[in-house]
mmCIF file of C-alpha atoms in Angstrom:
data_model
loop_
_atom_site.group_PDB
_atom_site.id
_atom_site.type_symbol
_atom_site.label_atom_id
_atom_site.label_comp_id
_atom_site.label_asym_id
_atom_site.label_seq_id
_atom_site.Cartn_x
_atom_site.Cartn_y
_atom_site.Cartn_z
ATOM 1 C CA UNK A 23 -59.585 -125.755 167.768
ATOM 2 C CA UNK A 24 -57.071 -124.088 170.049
ATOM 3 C CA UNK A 25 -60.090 -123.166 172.670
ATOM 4 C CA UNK A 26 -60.965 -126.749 172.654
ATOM 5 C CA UNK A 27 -57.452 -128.440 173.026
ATOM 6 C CA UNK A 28 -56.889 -125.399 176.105
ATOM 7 C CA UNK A 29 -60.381 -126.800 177.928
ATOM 8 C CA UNK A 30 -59.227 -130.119 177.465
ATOM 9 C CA UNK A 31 -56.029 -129.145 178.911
ATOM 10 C CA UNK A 32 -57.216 -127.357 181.873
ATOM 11 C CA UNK A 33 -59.879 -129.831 182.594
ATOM 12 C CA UNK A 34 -57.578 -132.655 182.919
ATOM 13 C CA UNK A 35 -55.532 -130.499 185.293
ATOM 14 C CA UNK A 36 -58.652 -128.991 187.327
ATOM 15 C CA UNK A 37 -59.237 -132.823 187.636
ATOM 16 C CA UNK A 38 -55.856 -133.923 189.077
ATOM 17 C CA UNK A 39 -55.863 -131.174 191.382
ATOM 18 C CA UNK A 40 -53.320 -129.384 189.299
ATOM 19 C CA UNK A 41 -54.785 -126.573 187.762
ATOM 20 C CA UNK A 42 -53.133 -123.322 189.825
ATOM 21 C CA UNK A 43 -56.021 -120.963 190.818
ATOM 22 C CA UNK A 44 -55.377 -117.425 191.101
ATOM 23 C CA UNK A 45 -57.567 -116.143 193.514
ATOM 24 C CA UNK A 46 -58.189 -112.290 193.239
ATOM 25 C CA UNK A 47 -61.468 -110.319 194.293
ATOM 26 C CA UNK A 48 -63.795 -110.357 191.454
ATOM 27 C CA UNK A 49 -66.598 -108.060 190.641
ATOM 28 C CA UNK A 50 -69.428 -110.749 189.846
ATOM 29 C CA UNK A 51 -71.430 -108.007 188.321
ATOM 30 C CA UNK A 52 -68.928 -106.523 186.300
ATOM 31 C CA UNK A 53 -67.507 -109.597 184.855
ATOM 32 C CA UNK A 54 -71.305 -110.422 183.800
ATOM 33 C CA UNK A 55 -71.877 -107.420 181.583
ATOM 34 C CA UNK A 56 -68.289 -107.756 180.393
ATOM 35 C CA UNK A 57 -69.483 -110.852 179.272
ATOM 36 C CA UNK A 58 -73.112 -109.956 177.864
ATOM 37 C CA UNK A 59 -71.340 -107.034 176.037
ATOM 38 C CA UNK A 60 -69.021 -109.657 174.192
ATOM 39 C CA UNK A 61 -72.028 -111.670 173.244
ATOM 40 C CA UNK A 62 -74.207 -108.795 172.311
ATOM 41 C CA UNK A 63 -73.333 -108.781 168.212
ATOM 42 C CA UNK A 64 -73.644 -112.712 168.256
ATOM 43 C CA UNK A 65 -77.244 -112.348 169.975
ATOM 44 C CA UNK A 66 -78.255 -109.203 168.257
ATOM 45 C CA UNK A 67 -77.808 -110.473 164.795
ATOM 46 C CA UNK A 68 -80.030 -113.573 165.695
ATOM 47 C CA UNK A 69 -83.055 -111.528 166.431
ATOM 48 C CA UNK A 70 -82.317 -111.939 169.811
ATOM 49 C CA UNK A 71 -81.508 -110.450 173.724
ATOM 50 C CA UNK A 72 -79.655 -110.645 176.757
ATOM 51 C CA UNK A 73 -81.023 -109.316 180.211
ATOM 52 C CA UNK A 74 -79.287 -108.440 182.885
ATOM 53 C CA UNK A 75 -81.310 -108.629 186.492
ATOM 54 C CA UNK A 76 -78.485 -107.749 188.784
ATOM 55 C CA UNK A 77 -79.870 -107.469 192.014
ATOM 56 C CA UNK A 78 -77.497 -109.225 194.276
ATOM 57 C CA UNK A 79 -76.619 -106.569 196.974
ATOM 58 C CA UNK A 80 -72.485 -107.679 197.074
ATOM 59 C CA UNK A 81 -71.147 -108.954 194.211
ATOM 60 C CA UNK A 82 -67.817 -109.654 195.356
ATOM 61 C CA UNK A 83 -66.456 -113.025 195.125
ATOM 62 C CA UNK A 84 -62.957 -114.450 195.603
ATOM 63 C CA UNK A 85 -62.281 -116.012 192.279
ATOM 64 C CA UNK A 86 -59.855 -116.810 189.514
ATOM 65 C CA UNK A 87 -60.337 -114.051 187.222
ATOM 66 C CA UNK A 88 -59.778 -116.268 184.109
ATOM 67 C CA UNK A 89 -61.795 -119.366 184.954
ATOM 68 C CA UNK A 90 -65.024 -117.964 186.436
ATOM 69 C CA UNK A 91 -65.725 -115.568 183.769
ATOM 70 C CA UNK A 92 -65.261 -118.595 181.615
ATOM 71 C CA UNK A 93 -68.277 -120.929 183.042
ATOM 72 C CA UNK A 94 -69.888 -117.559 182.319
ATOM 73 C CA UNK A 95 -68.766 -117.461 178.544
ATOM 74 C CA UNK A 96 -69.703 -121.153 178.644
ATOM 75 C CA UNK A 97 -73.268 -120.618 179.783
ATOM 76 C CA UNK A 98 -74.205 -117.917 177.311
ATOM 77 C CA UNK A 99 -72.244 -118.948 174.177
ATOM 78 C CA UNK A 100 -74.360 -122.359 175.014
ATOM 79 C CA UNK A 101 -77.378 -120.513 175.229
ATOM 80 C CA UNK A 102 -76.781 -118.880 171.668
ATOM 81 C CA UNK A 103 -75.259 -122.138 170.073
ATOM 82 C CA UNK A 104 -78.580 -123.668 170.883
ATOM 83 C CA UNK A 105 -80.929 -121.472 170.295
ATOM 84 C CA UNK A 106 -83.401 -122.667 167.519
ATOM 85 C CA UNK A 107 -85.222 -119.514 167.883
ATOM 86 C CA UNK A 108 -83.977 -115.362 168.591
ATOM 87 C CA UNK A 109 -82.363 -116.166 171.797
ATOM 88 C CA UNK A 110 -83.815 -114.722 175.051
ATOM 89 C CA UNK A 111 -81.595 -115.137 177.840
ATOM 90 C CA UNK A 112 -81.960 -113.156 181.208
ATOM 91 C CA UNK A 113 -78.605 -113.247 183.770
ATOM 92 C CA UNK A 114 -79.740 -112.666 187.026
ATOM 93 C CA UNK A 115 -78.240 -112.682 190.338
ATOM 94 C CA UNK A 116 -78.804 -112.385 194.246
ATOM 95 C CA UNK A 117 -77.427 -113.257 196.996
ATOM 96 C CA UNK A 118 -78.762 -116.045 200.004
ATOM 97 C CA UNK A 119 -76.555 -115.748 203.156
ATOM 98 C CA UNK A 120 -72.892 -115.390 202.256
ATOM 99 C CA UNK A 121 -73.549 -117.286 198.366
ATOM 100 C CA UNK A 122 -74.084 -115.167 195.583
ATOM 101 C CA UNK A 123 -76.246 -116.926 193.322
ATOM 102 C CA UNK A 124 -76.060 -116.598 189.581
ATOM 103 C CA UNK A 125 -78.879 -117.606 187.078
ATOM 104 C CA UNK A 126 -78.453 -117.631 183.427
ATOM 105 C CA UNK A 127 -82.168 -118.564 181.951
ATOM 106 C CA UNK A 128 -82.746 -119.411 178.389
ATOM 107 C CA UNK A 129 -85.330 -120.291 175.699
ATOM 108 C CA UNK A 130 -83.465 -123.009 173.949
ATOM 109 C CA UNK A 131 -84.574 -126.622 173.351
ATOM 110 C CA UNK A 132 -84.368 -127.152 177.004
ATOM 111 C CA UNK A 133 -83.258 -130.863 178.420
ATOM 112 C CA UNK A 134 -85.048 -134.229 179.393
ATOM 113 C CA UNK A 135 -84.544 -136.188 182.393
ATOM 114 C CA UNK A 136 -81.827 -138.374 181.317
ATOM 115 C CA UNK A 137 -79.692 -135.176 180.024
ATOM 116 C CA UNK A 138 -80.406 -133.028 183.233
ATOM 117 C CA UNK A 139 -78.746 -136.022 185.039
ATOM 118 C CA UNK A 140 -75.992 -136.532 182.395
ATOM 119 C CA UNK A 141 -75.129 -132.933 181.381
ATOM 120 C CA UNK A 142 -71.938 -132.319 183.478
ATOM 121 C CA UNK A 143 -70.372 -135.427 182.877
ATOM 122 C CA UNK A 144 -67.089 -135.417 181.193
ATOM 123 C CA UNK A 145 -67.589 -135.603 177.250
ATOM 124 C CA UNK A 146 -71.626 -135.519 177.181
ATOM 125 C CA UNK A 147 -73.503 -134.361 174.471
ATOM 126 C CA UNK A 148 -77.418 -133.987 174.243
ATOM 127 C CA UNK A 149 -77.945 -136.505 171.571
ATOM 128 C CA UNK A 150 -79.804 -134.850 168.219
ATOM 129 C CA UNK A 151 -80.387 -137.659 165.771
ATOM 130 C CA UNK A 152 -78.082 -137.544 163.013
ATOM 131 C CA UNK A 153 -77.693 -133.961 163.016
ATOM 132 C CA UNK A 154 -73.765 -131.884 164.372
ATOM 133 C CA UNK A 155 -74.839 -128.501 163.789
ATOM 134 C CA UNK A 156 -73.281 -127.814 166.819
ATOM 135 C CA UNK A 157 -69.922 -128.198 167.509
ATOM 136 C CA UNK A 158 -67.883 -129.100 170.565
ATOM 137 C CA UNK A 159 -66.591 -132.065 172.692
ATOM 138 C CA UNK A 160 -68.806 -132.055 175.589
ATOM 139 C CA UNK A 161 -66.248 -130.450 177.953
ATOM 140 C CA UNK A 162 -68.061 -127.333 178.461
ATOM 141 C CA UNK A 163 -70.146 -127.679 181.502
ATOM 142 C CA UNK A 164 -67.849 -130.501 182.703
ATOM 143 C CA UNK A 165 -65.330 -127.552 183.160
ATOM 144 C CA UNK A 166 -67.836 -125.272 184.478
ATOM 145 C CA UNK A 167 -68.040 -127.782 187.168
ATOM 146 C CA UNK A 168 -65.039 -128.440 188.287
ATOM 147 C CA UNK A 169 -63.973 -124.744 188.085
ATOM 148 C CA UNK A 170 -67.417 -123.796 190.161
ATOM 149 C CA UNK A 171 -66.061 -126.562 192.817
ATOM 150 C CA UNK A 172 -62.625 -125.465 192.995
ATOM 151 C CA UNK A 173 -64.383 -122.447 194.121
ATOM 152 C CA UNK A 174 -66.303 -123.735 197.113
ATOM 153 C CA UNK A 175 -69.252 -123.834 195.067
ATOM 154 C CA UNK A 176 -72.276 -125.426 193.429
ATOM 155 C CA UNK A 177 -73.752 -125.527 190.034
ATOM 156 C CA UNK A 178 -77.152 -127.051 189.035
ATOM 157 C CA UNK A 179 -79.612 -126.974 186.146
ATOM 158 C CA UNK A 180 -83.344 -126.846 185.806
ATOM 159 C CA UNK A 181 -84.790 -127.376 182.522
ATOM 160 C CA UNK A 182 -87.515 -129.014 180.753
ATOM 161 C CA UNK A 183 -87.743 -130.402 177.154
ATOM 162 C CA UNK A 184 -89.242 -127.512 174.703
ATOM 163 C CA UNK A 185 -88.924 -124.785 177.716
ATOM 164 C CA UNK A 186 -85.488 -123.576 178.006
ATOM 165 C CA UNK A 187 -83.039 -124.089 181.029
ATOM 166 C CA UNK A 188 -82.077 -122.162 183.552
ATOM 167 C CA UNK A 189 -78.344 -122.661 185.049
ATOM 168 C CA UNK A 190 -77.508 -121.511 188.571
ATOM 169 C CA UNK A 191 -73.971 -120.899 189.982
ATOM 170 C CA UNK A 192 -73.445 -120.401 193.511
ATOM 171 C CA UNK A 193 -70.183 -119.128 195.038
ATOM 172 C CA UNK A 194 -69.396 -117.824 198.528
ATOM 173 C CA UNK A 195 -69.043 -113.801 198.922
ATOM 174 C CA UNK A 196 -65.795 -112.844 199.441
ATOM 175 C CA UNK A 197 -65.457 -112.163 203.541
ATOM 176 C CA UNK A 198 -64.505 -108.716 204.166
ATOM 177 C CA UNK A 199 -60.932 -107.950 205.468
ATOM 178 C CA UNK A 200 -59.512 -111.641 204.271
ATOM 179 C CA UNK A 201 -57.198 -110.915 201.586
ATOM 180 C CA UNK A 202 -56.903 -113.118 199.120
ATOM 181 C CA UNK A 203 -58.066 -116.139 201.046
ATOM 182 C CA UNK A 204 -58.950 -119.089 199.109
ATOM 183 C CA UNK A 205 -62.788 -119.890 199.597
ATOM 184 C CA UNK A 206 -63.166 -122.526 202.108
ATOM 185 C CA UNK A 207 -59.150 -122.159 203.354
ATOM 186 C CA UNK A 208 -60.441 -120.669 206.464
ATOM 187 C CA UNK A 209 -58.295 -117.901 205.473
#
């Protein structure tokens, strides 16, 4: 309940433009196996796996070190929450130009057109009948969002219905010799 009330919290402020950023150089790679090493257990005991295809040459982003590892947690806990089956999810990454590009690709349920449009807004929830097996608000990937724009970046999704999803993140390298420039400061 706590975790909830503190997204709701920082999502209204990341909103309003009041949500303080600190902006540190962050090991992309290292803050994704931190992550797949705290959902290891959870995935394990399901039968399940998580991949890691880290092939992105540079790594190094300019990032909050709170908030980006936290549309991280986001993406896999949603890819375990979800799961109907052992969960299979691969994290991969690479880099295009000065974006690093991170892919988190599961075998869920997987989305239909209406939710692929809808599934960043504020409060949306893949409707499923009758049945709240699955808790949260809906404020997940609304605060990956915001957090992934505060950042200079994008985030997308491409899924289909009964195929899994796969979640990209891109976010611009961190320029060499600039500090602790804010992305996009010109810094």
């Amino acid at each position: 309940m706590q975790d909830q009330v503190r997204k709701i919290l920082e999502t209204a402020a990341l909103e309003k433009g009041e949500l303080e950023l600190k902006f540190a150089r962050l090991d992309a790679h290292e803050a994704i196996r931190r992550t797949a090493e705290a959902f290891a257990l959870a995935v394990e005991s399901r039968g399940g796996s998580i991949r890691l295809r880290l092939e992105a040459g540079d790594a190094d982003i300019e990032a909050d070190p709170l908030h980006v590892p936290n549309v991280l947690r986001n993406r896999i806990d949603n890819a375990v929450k979800y799961a109907r089956r052992p969960p299979d999810i691969l994290v991969a990454t690479a880099t295009s130009g000065d974006l690093l590009r991170i892919a988190v690709t599961d075998n869920g349920p997987g989305l239909g057109p209406e939710a692929r449009r809808r599934v960043f807004d504020k409060y949306y929830r893949v409707p499923s009948g009758n049945v709240h097996d699955v808790k949260g608000f809906g404020l997940g990937l609304s605060y990956a969002r915001l957090v992934v724009k505060a950042h200079g970046g994008t985030i997308g999704v491409q899924s289909e219905e009964g195929r899994g999803s796969t979640f990209s993140v891109e976010l611009p390298l961190r320029r060499k010799g600039t500090g602790n420039a804010r992305p996009g400061s010109g810094r």
